[in-house]
Amino acid sequence: GEAILPVPGEEAFMVSISRFHPHLLTGFIAGYILLAAAGIPAQTLIGGSCVRDTTFTAAKGPYKLSGALNIYNCTVTFEHGATVDLNGSVIAVGYSAKAGALMADGVTFINSAASATYLSFTAGSGGTVRKCSLDNVYVYIVTGTPDISSCTFKNVANPFRFNGQHAHPSISGNTFEGLADPRILLYSSFDVTASDTLKKYDIPYALYSGMSVYGGTLTIEPGTDIDLRSGIITVGSTGK
């Protein structure tokens, strides 16, 4: 039943308890809330806000979110072979004007909740999500430049959602299992109010409802495929 604290450089906020510990242990370490559930020694519950660079090893997993995992002013790395259950919560990279980074290579992201959830990037955040599996999990970008490449997406309608201009990730070489028509969804508040470029990717865009362009120039790279669905692109507004 002894709580084990990591040495510097390892999981900065790991807490674990033995298999038969009779209660739930809660730890507040380095700004994170960590929970380890009695009777589930192979699963570590994580959540909270990052305060320093942290690495989650595959050996200490699998991991399960007990709430949102917020990453800003730091880098969080999940080692190759780690499994992370988002459990209906989100991994949020960046907050307000504070950027962060998520590093994951060969990691399995699952979501045991019924409704899809996401990895989000905002405040110009970045990182690398490479050769990962995302099951019932999509990537949601407001502003950011992460590299999402050679990943496999499963059981999610739209693997990517952009919810603001200046969403400029690198997207390449991903595969989509069980998705007949994968799209990058330009979500409801995707309005262009300053000059920006819509990059060409190897999967098409689709409008969620519509897009307005005013106060700047929208450049669409040659060869870009946009499915308007039932939406429209409006250029200009009153006095703009």
Coordinates of C-alpha atoms in Angstrom, one line a residue:
G1 CA 0.0 0.0 0.0
E2 CA 3.0 2.3 -0.1
A3 CA 2.8 5.4 -2.3
I4 CA 5.8 5.5 -4.7
L5 CA 7.2 8.9 -5.8
P6 CA 9.3 9.0 -9.0
V7 CA 12.9 10.1 -9.2
P8 CA 13.6 13.3 -11.0
G9 CA 13.3 13.0 -14.8
E10 CA 10.6 10.3 -14.6
E11 CA 6.9 10.7 -14.2
A12 CA 6.7 13.9 -12.2
F13 CA 3.4 13.1 -10.8
M14 CA 3.1 9.3 -10.6
V15 CA 1.3 7.8 -7.6
S16 CA 0.7 4.1 -7.2
I17 CA -0.8 1.8 -4.7
S18 CA -0.8 -2.0 -4.2
R19 CA -3.3 -4.4 -5.7
F20 CA -5.3 -4.9 -2.6
H21 CA -5.3 -1.4 -1.1
P22 CA -8.8 -0.8 0.3
H23 CA -9.3 2.8 -0.8
L24 CA -8.7 5.4 -3.5
L25 CA -5.5 7.4 -3.1
T26 CA -5.4 10.9 -4.4
G27 CA -2.1 12.7 -4.8
F28 CA -1.3 16.4 -5.6
I29 CA 2.2 16.5 -6.9
A30 CA 3.7 19.2 -9.1
G31 CA 0.3 20.6 -10.0
Y32 CA -1.2 17.4 -11.2
I33 CA -4.0 15.4 -9.7
L34 CA -3.1 11.7 -9.7
L35 CA -5.3 8.9 -8.7
A36 CA -4.6 5.1 -8.5
A37 CA -7.6 2.9 -8.1
A38 CA -7.5 0.0 -5.7
G39 CA -7.6 -3.4 -7.4
I40 CA -6.4 -2.0 -10.7
P41 CA -2.6 -2.0 -10.3
A42 CA -1.9 -2.0 -14.0
Q43 CA -3.8 1.2 -14.6
T44 CA -2.8 4.7 -13.6
L45 CA -5.3 7.5 -13.6
I46 CA -4.0 10.9 -14.6
G47 CA -5.4 14.4 -15.0
G48 CA -4.8 18.1 -14.1
S49 CA -2.4 20.8 -15.3
C50 CA 1.2 20.5 -16.2
V51 CA 3.9 22.6 -14.5
R52 CA 7.1 21.0 -15.9
D53 CA 8.2 18.7 -18.7
T54 CA 7.0 15.2 -18.0
T55 CA 7.4 11.7 -19.5
F56 CA 5.0 8.9 -19.1
T57 CA 6.7 5.5 -19.6
A58 CA 5.0 2.6 -21.2
A59 CA 6.0 0.4 -18.2
K60 CA 4.0 2.5 -15.8
G61 CA 0.8 2.3 -17.9
P62 CA -1.7 1.8 -19.2
Y63 CA -3.0 5.3 -18.3
K64 CA -6.6 6.5 -18.0
L65 CA -7.8 10.1 -17.7
S66 CA -9.7 11.1 -14.6
G67 CA -10.3 14.5 -16.1
A68 CA -8.8 16.8 -18.7
L69 CA -5.0 16.6 -19.0
N70 CA -3.9 20.3 -19.6
I71 CA -0.5 20.8 -21.2
Y72 CA 0.9 24.4 -21.3
N73 CA 4.3 26.0 -20.6
C74 CA 5.7 22.4 -20.8
T75 CA 6.1 19.3 -22.9
V76 CA 4.4 16.0 -22.1
T77 CA 5.8 12.9 -23.7
F78 CA 4.1 9.5 -23.8
E79 CA 6.7 6.8 -24.6
H80 CA 6.5 4.4 -27.5
G81 CA 4.2 1.5 -26.6
A82 CA 2.1 3.4 -24.0
T83 CA -1.7 3.1 -24.0
V84 CA -3.9 6.1 -22.9
D85 CA -7.6 5.9 -22.4
L86 CA -9.1 9.4 -22.7
N87 CA -12.2 8.1 -20.9
G88 CA -14.5 10.8 -22.3
S89 CA -12.1 13.6 -21.3
V90 CA -9.5 15.5 -23.4
I91 CA -5.8 16.1 -23.7
A92 CA -5.7 19.9 -24.2
V93 CA -2.4 21.3 -25.4
G94 CA -2.1 25.0 -24.9
Y95 CA -4.3 27.5 -23.0
S96 CA -5.0 31.2 -23.6
A97 CA -1.6 32.6 -24.6
K98 CA 0.3 29.7 -23.1
A99 CA 1.6 27.1 -25.6
G100 CA 2.6 23.5 -24.9
A101 CA 3.7 20.4 -26.7
L102 CA 2.6 16.8 -26.9
M103 CA 5.1 14.2 -28.0
A104 CA 3.8 10.7 -28.8
D105 CA 5.4 8.1 -31.1
G106 CA 3.8 4.7 -31.3
V107 CA 1.2 5.4 -28.7
T108 CA -2.3 3.9 -28.5
F109 CA -5.0 6.5 -27.7
I110 CA -8.4 5.0 -27.0
N111 CA -11.7 6.4 -25.6
S112 CA -13.8 4.0 -23.5
A113 CA -16.7 6.5 -23.5
A114 CA -19.5 6.2 -26.0
S115 CA -19.0 9.7 -27.6
A116 CA -15.8 10.6 -29.4
T117 CA -13.4 12.9 -27.8
Y118 CA -10.1 14.6 -28.8
L119 CA -6.6 15.8 -28.6
S120 CA -6.8 19.6 -28.8
F121 CA -4.1 22.2 -29.8
T122 CA -4.4 25.9 -29.2
A123 CA -2.3 29.0 -28.5
G124 CA 0.1 28.0 -31.3
S125 CA 0.9 24.7 -29.6
G126 CA 2.8 21.9 -31.3
G127 CA 4.4 18.6 -30.9
T128 CA 4.5 15.3 -32.7
V129 CA 1.8 12.5 -32.8
R130 CA 3.4 9.9 -35.1
K131 CA 2.6 6.3 -35.8
C132 CA -0.1 6.3 -33.2
S133 CA -3.5 4.6 -33.1
L134 CA -6.5 6.8 -32.3
D135 CA -9.7 4.9 -31.6
N136 CA -12.9 7.0 -31.1
V137 CA -10.5 10.0 -30.8
Y138 CA -10.0 12.9 -33.2
V139 CA -7.6 15.9 -33.4
Y140 CA -9.1 19.3 -32.8
I141 CA -7.0 22.4 -33.7
V142 CA -7.8 26.0 -33.0
T143 CA -4.3 27.5 -33.6
G144 CA -1.3 25.2 -33.6
T145 CA 1.3 23.4 -35.7
P146 CA 1.5 19.8 -34.5
D147 CA 2.8 17.1 -36.8
I148 CA 0.2 14.3 -37.1
S149 CA 1.6 11.7 -39.4
S150 CA 1.4 8.0 -40.1
C151 CA -1.3 7.5 -37.6
T152 CA -4.4 5.2 -37.8
F153 CA -7.8 6.6 -37.0
K154 CA -10.7 4.3 -36.1
N155 CA -14.4 4.8 -35.2
V156 CA -14.6 8.6 -35.6
A157 CA -16.6 10.5 -38.2
N158 CA -14.1 13.3 -38.9
P159 CA -10.5 12.6 -37.8
F160 CA -9.5 16.3 -37.9
R161 CA -11.5 19.4 -36.9
F162 CA -10.2 23.0 -37.4
N163 CA -12.0 25.6 -35.3
G164 CA -10.2 28.8 -36.2
Q165 CA -7.9 30.3 -38.7
H166 CA -4.1 29.8 -38.2
A167 CA -4.7 26.0 -37.7
H168 CA -1.6 24.9 -39.6
P169 CA -0.6 21.4 -38.6
S170 CA 1.4 19.0 -40.7
I171 CA -0.8 16.1 -41.7
S172 CA 0.4 13.2 -43.8
G173 CA 0.4 9.5 -44.3
N174 CA -2.5 8.7 -42.0
T175 CA -4.9 5.8 -42.5
F176 CA -8.5 5.6 -41.7
E177 CA -10.2 2.3 -40.7
G178 CA -13.9 2.1 -41.1
L179 CA -14.2 5.6 -42.4
A180 CA -15.7 5.7 -45.9
D181 CA -15.1 9.4 -46.4
P182 CA -12.6 11.0 -44.0
R183 CA -12.6 14.8 -43.8
I184 CA -10.9 17.7 -42.1
L185 CA -14.0 19.4 -40.7
L186 CA -13.9 23.3 -40.8
Y187 CA -16.0 23.7 -37.7
S188 CA -18.7 26.2 -36.8
S189 CA -16.6 29.3 -35.9
F190 CA -14.1 28.9 -38.8
D191 CA -14.2 32.6 -40.0
V192 CA -11.3 34.3 -41.6
T193 CA -10.8 37.8 -40.2
A194 CA -7.1 38.3 -41.1
S195 CA -5.1 37.0 -44.1
D196 CA -4.4 33.3 -43.9
T197 CA -3.8 30.3 -46.0
L198 CA -5.8 27.1 -46.2
K199 CA -3.2 24.4 -46.8
K200 CA -3.5 21.4 -49.1
Y201 CA -3.6 18.0 -47.3
D202 CA -3.9 14.5 -48.5
I203 CA -7.5 14.4 -47.3
P204 CA -10.2 16.9 -48.2
Y205 CA -11.9 19.6 -46.2
A206 CA -15.6 19.8 -45.4
L207 CA -17.6 22.7 -44.1
Y208 CA -19.6 22.2 -41.0
S209 CA -22.0 25.0 -41.8
G210 CA -20.3 27.9 -43.6
M211 CA -17.3 30.2 -43.7
S212 CA -17.1 34.0 -43.8
V213 CA -14.0 35.8 -45.1
Y214 CA -13.7 39.4 -44.2
G215 CA -10.9 41.7 -43.0
G216 CA -8.3 39.8 -44.8
T217 CA -7.4 37.5 -47.8
L218 CA -7.9 33.8 -47.7
T219 CA -5.5 31.9 -50.0
I220 CA -6.4 28.4 -50.8
E221 CA -3.4 26.3 -52.0
P222 CA -3.7 24.7 -55.5
G223 CA -5.2 21.3 -55.5
T224 CA -7.1 21.7 -52.3
D225 CA -10.4 19.8 -52.1
I226 CA -13.3 21.4 -50.2
D227 CA -16.7 19.8 -49.8
L228 CA -19.1 22.6 -49.2
R229 CA -21.9 20.1 -48.2
S230 CA -24.9 22.4 -47.7
G231 CA -22.8 25.4 -46.5
I232 CA -21.5 28.4 -48.3
I233 CA -18.3 30.6 -48.3
T234 CA -19.2 34.3 -47.9
V235 CA -16.5 36.8 -48.9
G236 CA -17.0 40.2 -47.3
S237 CA -19.5 41.6 -44.9
T238 CA -21.0 45.1 -44.2
G239 CA -18.2 47.6 -44.7
K240 CA -15.5 44.9 -44.9

